[in-house]
Coordinates of C-alpha atoms in Angstrom, one line a residue:
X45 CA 32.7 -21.2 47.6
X46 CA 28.9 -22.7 48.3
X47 CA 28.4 -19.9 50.4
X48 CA 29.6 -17.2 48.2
X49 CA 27.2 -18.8 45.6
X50 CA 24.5 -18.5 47.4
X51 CA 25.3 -14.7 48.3
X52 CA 25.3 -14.1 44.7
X53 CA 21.9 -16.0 44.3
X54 CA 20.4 -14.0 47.6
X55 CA 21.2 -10.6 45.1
X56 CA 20.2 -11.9 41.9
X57 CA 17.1 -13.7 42.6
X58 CA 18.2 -17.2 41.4
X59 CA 19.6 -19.9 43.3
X60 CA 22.3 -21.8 41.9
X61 CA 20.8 -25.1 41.1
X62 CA 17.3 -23.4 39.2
X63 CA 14.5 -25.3 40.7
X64 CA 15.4 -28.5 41.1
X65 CA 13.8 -30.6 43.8
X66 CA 15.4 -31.1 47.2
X67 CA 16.5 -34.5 46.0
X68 CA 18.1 -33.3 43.2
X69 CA 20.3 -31.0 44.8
X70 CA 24.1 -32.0 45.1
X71 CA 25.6 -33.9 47.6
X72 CA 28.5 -32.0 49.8
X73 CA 31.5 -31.5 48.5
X74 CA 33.5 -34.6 49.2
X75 CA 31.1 -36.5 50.5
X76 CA 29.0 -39.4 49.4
X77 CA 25.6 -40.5 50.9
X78 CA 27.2 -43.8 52.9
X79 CA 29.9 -41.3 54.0
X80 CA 27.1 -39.0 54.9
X81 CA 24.9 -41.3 57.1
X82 CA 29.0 -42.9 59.1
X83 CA 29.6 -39.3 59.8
X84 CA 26.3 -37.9 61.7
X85 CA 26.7 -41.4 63.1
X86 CA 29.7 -40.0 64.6
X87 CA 28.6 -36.6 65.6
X88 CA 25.7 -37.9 67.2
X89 CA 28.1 -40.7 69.2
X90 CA 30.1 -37.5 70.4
X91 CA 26.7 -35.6 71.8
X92 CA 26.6 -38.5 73.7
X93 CA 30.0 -39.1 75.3
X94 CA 30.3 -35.4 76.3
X95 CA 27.6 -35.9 78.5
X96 CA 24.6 -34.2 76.5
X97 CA 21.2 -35.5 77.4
X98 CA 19.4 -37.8 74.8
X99 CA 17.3 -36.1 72.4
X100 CA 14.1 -37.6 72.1
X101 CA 13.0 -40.6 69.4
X102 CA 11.5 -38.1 66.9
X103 CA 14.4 -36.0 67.3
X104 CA 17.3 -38.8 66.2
X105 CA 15.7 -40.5 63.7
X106 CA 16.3 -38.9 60.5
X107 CA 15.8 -40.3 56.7
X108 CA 18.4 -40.0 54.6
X109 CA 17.5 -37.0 52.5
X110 CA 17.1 -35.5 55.6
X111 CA 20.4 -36.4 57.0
X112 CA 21.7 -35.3 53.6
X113 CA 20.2 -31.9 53.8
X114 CA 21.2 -31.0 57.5
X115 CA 25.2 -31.5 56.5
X116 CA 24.7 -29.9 53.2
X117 CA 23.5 -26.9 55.0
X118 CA 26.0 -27.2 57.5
X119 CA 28.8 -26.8 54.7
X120 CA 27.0 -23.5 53.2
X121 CA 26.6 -21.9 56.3
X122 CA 29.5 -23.0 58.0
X123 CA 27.2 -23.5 61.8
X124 CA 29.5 -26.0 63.8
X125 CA 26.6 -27.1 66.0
X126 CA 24.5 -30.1 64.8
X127 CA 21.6 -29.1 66.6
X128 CA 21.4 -25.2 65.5
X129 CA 21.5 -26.9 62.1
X130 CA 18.7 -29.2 62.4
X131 CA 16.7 -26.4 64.6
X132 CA 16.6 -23.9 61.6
X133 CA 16.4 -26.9 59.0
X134 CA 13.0 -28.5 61.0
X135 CA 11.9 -24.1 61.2
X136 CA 11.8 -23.9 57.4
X137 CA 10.2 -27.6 57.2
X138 CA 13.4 -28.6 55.9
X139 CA 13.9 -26.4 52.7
X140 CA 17.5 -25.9 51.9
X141 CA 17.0 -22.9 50.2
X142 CA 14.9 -20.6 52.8
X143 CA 16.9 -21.8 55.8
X144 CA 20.2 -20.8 53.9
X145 CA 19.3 -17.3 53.0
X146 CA 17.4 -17.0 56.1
X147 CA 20.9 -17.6 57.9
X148 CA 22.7 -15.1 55.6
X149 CA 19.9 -12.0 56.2
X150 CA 20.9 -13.2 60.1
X151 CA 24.2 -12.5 59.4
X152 CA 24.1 -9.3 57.4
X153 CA 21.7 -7.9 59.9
X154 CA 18.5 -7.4 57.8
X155 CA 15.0 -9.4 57.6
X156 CA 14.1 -12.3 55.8
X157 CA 13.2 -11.9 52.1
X158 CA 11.7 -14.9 51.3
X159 CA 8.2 -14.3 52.8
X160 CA 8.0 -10.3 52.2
X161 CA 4.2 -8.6 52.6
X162 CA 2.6 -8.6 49.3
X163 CA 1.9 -5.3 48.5
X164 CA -0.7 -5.4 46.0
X165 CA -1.7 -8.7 44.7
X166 CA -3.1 -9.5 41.0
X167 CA -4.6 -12.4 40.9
X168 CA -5.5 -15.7 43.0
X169 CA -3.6 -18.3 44.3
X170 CA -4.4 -21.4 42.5
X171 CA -2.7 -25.0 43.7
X172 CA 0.9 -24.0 44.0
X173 CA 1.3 -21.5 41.8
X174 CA 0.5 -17.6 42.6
X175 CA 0.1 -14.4 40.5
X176 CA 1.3 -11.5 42.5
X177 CA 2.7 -8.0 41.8
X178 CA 4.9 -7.5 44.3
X179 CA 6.4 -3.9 45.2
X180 CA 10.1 -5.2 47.1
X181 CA 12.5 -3.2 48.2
X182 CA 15.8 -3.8 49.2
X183 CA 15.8 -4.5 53.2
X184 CA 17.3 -2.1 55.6
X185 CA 19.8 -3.1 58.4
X186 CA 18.8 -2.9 61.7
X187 CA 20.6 -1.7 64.7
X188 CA 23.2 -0.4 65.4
X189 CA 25.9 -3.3 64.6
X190 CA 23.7 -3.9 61.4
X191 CA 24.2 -0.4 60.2
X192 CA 27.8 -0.7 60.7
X193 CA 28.2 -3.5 58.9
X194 CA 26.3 -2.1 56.4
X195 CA 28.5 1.2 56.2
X196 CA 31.4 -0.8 56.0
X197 CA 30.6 -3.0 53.2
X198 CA 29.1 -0.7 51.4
X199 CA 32.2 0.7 49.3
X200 CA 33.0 -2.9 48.8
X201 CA 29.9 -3.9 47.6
X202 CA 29.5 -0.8 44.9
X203 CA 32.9 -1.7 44.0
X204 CA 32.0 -5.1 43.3
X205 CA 29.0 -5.1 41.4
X206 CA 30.3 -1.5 39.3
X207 CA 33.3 -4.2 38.1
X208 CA 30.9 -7.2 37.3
X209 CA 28.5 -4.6 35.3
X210 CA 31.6 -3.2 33.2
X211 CA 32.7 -7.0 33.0
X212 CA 29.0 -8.0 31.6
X213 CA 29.1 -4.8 29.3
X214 CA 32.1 -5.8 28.1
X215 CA 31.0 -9.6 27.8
X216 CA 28.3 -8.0 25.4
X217 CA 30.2 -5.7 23.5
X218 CA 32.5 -8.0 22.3
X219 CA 30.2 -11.6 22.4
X220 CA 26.8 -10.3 21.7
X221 CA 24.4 -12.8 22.1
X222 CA 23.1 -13.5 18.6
X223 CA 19.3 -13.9 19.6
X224 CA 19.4 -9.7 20.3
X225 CA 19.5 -9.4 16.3
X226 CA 15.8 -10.0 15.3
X227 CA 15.8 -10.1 11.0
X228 CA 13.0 -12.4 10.7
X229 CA 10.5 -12.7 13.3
X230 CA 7.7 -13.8 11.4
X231 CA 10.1 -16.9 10.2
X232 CA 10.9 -17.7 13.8
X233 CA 7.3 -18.0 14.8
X234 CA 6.9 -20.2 11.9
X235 CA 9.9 -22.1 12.4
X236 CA 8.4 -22.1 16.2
X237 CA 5.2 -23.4 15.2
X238 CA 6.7 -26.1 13.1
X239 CA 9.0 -27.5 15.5
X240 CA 6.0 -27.8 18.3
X241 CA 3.5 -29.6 15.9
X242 CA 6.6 -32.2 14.9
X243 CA 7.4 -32.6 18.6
X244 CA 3.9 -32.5 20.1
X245 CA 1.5 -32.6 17.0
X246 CA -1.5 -30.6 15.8
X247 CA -3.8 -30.8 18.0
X248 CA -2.9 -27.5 20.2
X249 CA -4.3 -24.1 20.6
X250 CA -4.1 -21.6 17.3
X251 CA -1.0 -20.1 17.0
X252 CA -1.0 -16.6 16.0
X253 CA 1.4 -16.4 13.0
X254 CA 2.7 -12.9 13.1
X255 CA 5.2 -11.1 15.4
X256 CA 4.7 -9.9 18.6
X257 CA 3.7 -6.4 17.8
X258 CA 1.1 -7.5 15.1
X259 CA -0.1 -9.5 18.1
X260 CA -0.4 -6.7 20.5
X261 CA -1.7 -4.1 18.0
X262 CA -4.3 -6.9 16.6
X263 CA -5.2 -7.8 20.4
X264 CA -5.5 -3.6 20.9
X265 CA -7.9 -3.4 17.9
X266 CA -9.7 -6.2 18.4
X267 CA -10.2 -5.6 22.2
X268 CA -9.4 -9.4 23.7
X269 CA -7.0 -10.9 25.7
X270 CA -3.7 -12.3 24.3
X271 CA -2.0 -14.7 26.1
X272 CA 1.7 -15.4 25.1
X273 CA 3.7 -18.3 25.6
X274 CA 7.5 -18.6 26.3
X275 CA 9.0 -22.1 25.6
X276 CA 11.9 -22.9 27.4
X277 CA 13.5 -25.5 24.9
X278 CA 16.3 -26.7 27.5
X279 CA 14.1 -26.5 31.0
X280 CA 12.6 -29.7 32.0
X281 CA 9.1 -29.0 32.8
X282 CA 8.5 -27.7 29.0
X283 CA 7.8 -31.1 27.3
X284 CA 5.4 -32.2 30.2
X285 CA 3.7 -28.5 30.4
X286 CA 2.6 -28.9 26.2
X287 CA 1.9 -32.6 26.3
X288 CA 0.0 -32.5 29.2
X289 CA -1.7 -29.0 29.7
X290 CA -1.3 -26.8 26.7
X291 CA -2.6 -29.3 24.1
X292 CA -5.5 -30.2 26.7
X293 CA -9.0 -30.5 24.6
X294 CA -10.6 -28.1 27.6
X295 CA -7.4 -25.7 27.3
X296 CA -7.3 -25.6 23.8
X297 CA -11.3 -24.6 23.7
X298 CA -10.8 -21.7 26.3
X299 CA -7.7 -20.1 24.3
X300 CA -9.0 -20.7 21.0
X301 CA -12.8 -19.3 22.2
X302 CA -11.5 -16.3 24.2
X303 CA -8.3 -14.9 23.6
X304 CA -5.4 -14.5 20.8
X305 CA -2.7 -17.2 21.4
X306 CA 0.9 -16.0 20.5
X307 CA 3.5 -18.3 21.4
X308 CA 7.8 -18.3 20.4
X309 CA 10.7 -20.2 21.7
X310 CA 13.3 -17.8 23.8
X311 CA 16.1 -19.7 21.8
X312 CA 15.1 -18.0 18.7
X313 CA 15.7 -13.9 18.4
X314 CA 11.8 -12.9 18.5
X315 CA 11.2 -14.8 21.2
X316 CA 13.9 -14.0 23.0
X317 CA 13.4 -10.0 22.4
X318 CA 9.9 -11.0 24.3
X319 CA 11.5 -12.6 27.2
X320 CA 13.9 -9.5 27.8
X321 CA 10.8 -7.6 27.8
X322 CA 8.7 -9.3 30.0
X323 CA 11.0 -10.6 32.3
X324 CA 10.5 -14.1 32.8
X325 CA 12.2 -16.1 36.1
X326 CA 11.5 -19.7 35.1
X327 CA 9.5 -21.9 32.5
X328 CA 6.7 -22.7 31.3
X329 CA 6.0 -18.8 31.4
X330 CA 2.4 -17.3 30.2
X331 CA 1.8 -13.7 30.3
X332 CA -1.7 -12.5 30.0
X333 CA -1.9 -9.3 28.2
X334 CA -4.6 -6.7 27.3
X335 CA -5.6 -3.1 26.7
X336 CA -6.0 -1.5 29.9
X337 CA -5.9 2.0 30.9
X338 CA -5.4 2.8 27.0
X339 CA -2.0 0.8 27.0
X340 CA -1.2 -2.6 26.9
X341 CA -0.6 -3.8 30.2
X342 CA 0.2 -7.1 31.7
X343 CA -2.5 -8.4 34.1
X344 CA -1.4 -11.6 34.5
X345 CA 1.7 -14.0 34.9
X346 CA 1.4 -18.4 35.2
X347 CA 5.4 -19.3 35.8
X348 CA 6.0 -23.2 36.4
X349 CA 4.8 -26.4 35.6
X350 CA 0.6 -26.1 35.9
X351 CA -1.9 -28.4 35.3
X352 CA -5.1 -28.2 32.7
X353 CA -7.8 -27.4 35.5
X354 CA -5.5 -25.0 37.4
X355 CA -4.5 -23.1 34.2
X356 CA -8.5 -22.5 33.6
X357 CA -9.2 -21.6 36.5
X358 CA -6.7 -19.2 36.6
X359 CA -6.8 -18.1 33.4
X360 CA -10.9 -17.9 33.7
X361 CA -9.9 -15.3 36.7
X362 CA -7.7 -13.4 35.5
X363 CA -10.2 -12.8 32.2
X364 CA -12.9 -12.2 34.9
X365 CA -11.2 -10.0 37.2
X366 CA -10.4 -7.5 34.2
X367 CA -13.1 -8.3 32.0
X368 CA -15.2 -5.0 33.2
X369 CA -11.7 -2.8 31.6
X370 CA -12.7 -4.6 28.7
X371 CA -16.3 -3.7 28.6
X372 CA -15.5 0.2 30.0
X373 CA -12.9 0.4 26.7
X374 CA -15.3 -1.1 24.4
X375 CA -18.3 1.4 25.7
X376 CA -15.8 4.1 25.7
X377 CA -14.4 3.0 21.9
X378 CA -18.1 2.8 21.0
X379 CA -18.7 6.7 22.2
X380 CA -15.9 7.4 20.2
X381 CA -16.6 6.3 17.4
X382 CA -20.5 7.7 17.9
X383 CA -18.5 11.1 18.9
X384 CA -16.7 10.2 15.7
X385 CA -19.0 9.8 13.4
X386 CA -21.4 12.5 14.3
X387 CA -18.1 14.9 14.1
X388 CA -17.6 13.6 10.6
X389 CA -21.6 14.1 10.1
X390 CA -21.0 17.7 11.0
X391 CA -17.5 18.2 9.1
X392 CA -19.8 16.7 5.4
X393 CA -23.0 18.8 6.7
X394 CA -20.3 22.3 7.3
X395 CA -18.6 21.2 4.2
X396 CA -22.6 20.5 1.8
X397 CA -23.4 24.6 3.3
X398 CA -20.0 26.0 2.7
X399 CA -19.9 24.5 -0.7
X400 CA -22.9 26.1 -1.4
X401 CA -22.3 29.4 -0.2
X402 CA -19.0 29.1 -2.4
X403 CA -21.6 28.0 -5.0
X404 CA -23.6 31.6 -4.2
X405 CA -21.0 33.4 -3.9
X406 CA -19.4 32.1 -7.3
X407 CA -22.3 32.6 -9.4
X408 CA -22.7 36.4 -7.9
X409 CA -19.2 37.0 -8.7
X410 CA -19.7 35.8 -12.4
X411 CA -22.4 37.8 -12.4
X412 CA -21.2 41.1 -11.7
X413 CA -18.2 40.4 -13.8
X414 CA -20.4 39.4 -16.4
X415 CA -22.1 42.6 -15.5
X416 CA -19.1 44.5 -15.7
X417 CA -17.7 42.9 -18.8
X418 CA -21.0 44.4 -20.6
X419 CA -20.3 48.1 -19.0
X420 CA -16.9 47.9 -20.5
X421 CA -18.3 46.6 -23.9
X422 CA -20.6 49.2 -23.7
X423 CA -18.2 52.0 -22.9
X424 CA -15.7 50.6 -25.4
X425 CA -18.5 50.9 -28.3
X426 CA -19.1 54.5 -27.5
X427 CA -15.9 55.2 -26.9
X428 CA -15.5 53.4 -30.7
X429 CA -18.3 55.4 -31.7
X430 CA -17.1 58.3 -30.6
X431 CA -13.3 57.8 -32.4
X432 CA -15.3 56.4 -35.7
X433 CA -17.2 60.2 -35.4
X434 CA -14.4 62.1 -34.5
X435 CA -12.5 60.4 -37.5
X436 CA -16.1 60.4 -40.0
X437 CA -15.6 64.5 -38.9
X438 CA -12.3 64.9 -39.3
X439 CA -12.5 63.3 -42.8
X440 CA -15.2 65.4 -43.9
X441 CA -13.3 68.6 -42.9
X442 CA -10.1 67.7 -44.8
X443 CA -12.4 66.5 -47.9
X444 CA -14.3 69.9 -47.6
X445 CA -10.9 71.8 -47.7
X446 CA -9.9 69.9 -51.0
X447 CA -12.8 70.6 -53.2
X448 CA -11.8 72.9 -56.0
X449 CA -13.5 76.1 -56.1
X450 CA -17.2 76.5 -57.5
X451 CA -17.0 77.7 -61.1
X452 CA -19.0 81.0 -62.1
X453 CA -22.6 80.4 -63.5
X454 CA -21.5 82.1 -66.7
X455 CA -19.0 79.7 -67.3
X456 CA -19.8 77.8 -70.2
X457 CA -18.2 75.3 -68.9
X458 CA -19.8 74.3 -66.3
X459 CA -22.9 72.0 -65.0
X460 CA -25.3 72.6 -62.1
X461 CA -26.8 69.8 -60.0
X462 CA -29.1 69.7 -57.5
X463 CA -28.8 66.9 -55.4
X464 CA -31.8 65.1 -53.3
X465 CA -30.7 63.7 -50.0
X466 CA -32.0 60.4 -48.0
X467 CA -33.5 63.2 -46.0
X468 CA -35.6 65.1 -48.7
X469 CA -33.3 68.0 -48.2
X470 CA -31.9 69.5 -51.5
X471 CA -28.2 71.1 -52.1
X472 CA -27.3 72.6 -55.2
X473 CA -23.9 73.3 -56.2
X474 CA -22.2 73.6 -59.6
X475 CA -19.1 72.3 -61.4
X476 CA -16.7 71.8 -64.3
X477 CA -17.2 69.5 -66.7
X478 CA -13.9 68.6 -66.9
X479 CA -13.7 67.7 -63.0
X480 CA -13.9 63.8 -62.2
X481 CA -17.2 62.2 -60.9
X482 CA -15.0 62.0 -57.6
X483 CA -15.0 65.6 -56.9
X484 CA -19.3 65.3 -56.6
X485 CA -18.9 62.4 -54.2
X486 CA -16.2 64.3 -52.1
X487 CA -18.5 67.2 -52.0
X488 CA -21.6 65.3 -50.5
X489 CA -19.5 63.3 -48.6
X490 CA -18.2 66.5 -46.7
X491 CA -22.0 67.6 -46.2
X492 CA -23.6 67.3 -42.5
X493 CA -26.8 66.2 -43.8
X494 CA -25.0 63.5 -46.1
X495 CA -24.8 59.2 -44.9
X496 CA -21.7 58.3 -44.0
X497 CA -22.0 55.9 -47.2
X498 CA -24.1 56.8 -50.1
X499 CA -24.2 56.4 -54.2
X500 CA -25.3 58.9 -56.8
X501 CA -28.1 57.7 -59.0
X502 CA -29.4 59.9 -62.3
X503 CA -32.8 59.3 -63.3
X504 CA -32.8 59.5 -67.3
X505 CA -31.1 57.2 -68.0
X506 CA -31.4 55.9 -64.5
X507 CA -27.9 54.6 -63.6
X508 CA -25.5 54.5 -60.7
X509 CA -22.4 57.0 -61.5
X510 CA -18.9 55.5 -60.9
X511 CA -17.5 58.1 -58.4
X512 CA -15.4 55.8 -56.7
X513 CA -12.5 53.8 -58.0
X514 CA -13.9 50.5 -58.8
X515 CA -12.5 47.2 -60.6
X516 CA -14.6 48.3 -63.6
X517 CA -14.0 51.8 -63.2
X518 CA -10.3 52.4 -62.0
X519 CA -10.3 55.6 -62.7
X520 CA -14.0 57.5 -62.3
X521 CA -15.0 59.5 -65.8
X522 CA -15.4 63.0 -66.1
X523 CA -18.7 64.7 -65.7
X524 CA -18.4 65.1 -69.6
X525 CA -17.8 61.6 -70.1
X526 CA -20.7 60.4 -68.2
X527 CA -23.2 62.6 -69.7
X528 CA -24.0 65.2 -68.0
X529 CA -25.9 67.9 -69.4
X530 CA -25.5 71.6 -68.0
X531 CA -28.6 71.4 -65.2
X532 CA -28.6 68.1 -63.8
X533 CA -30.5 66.2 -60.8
X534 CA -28.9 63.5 -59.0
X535 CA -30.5 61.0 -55.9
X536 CA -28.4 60.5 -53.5
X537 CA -29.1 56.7 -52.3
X538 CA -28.0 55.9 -47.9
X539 CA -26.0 53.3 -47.9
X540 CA -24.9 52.6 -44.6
X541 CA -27.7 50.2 -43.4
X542 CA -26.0 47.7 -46.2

């Protein structure tokens, strides 16, 4: 059962037991430690009755973690021989956990993944903590047994691990974890921040009090680094990590001088949404974050319990080691915003000589419409002119075919005028006496020479005669009745200027 356990933790990454310390780790299954030292008693007294030499002083005297260790790694492994044990134990300076999956790469037939090449490393080591970017790939079987068992187990394995990922699936469909449903992120970074000051006080680095994204985008913007902070509420290293390093005076100065500080607890949903996204292995976890390559990139990860000088010093390198992105993305944010600006300079100058072109080109137009609004005025009055003439014609036509005829100059009856018109011209004509002052007018009025509108003045006594119909004068007198002698002269007076 051990050793299946620790197959499973070879695959995942994690070892049963997290991180605890070699002393920590639990005895043997049905043992306890006076048990423990009675029975390597008794395996070494059986070395020595069949006939084995005597290992040396150094090799017999063990302590009792280490005596504890050798038959707990006897039990996961399942080696029979003492020595082989103690051989691969002393190899890996005693550490349970790389001698174990040491022995089970032995047994599958591929290499050793506990100390693989790094491929490209980040950062640099500091104390006992690394940054590294590692590029690992699954190992390969070697020879020809290894390949074989590899081919064999192969089906098995895909079956297994297809049924444990419909199993979690399942798990999650019907249990989702209720930290995946983020509704308030900005009240669990306040609840977050609450709970830290109460537990470890005020005096700590500022907290940025928005959500992740703000922080990122506000970090983008800004152009500085943003270090976040997982807490861990249930791992043990968390309360000594913010007593002891994160509310340092010298670490509080660095983060609060040179960076944004954005920090969430994975128990609550924002912070956990984080952790799936960055990836976290164990606690305290920082993640240093900036704008790199236009993108927010991670260029930096501290897991484990640290100290205040190692966390500056690491932190310090990290901002060092990328501070020339930095400086390229603020000279290149700079020329575009220069670039920018003399764009928009160009758009307003485009935009001042097109408007006044418009402007040109607007006033011309009115102008030739205004021009052409007078043509048509123009042609419309002479057009007028020409109708008010026709009609004036037409009118004088139909008047001159109305007149009655001319009586004979013998006719006792009748008068003769001579008239005088505007243009010294004279016209002489006679009529009745019994005809109406109206016949006279129409009679001038169908003359060429005669204004279109005119009045008839006599001279003794002078007077204007009512020819036309007039409120006075509804009906115009005879020639008779006005007084007309048989030889008259009458002016004719232009009217039309009036």
């Amino acid at each position: 059962m051990a050793l299946g356990r620790f197959r499973l933790a070879q695959r995942s990454g994690r070892w049963p037991w997290g991180r605890l310390a070699p002393e920590q780790l639990p005895p043997a299954p049905g043992r306890k430690c006076g048990g423990v030292v009675r029975q390597f008693r008794r395996v070494t007294e059986r070395r020595v009755r069949g006939g084995s030499k005597m290992a040396a002083p150094e090799e017999r005297e063990l302590t009792a973690e280490q005596t504890e260790r050798l038959l707990q790694f006897q039990d996961l492994t399942g080696i029979e021989s003492m020595d082989q044990c103690r051989h691969t134990l002393e190899q890996h300076n005693w550490n349970i956990e790389a001698a174990v999956q040491d022995r089970l790469n032995e047994q599958e037939g591929v290499p050793s993944v506990f100390n693989p090449p790094p491929s490209r490393p980040l950062q640099v080591n500091t104390a006992d903590h690394r940054i590294y970017s590692y590029v690992v790939s699954r190992p390969q079987p070697r020879g020809l047994l290894g390949w074989g068992y590899y081919l064999i187990m192969l089906p098995f394995r895909f079956t297994y691990y297809t049924l444990l990922d419909i199993f979690r699936f399942a798990v999650r469909f019907i249990r989702p974890d209720p930290r995946s449903r983020v509704t308030d992120p900005v009240g669990d970074i306040v609840s977050f921040i609450h709970m830290f000051e109460e537990k470890y006080g005020r005096i700590h680095p500022v907290f940025y009090q928005g959500t992740y994204s703000q922080a990122l985008n506000d970090a983008k913007r800004e152009l500085r680094f943003l270090l976040v902070y997982l807490h861990g509420d249930d791992h043990q290293d968390s309360d000594e990590f913010c007593r002891n390093t994160l509310c340092a005076p010298e670490v509080i100065t660095l983060i609060n001088t040179r960076m944004l500080f954005w920090a969430c607890s994975t128990n609550k949903p924002e912070g956990y949404r984080v952790s799936q996204a960055l990836r976290e292995n164990t606690y305290p976890f920082l993640a240093m974050i900036m704008l790199k390559d236009r993108r927010m990139t991670v260029v930096g990860r501290l897991e484990g319990l640290i100290q205040p000088d190692d966390l500056i010093n690491q932190l310090t390198f990290i901002m060092d080691a990328n501070q020339t992105y930095l400086v390229s993305e603020r000279l290149e944010r700079e020329e575009r915003n220069q670039t920018q600006v003399l764009r928009q300079q160009q758009d307003e100058a485009y935009l001042a000589s097109l408007r006044a072109d418009q402007e040109k080109e607007r006033k011309k137009k009115e102008e030739r419409e205004r021009k052409k609004r007078k043509e048509e005025e123009v042609q419309q009055q002479k057009l007028a002119e020409e109708r008010r003439r026709q009609t004036l014609q037409q009118e004088k036509v139909r008047k001159s075919e109305c007149l009655p005829p001319e009586p004979h100059p013998d006719d006792p009856e009748s008068v003769k005028i001579i008239f005088k018109l505007p243009n010294d011209s004279r016209v002489e004509r006679r009529f009745h006496f019994s005809q109406s002052l109206t016949v006279i007018h129409d009679f001038l009025f169908s003359l060429k020479e005669s204004p279109e509108k005119f009045q008839i003045e006599a001279n003794f006594p002078r007077r204007v005669l009512p020819c036309l119909p007039t409120e006075e004068w509804p009906n115009p007198p005879t020639l008779q009745e006005a007084g007309l002698s048989h030889t008259e002269v009458l002016f004719v007076q232009d009217l039309t200027d009036d």
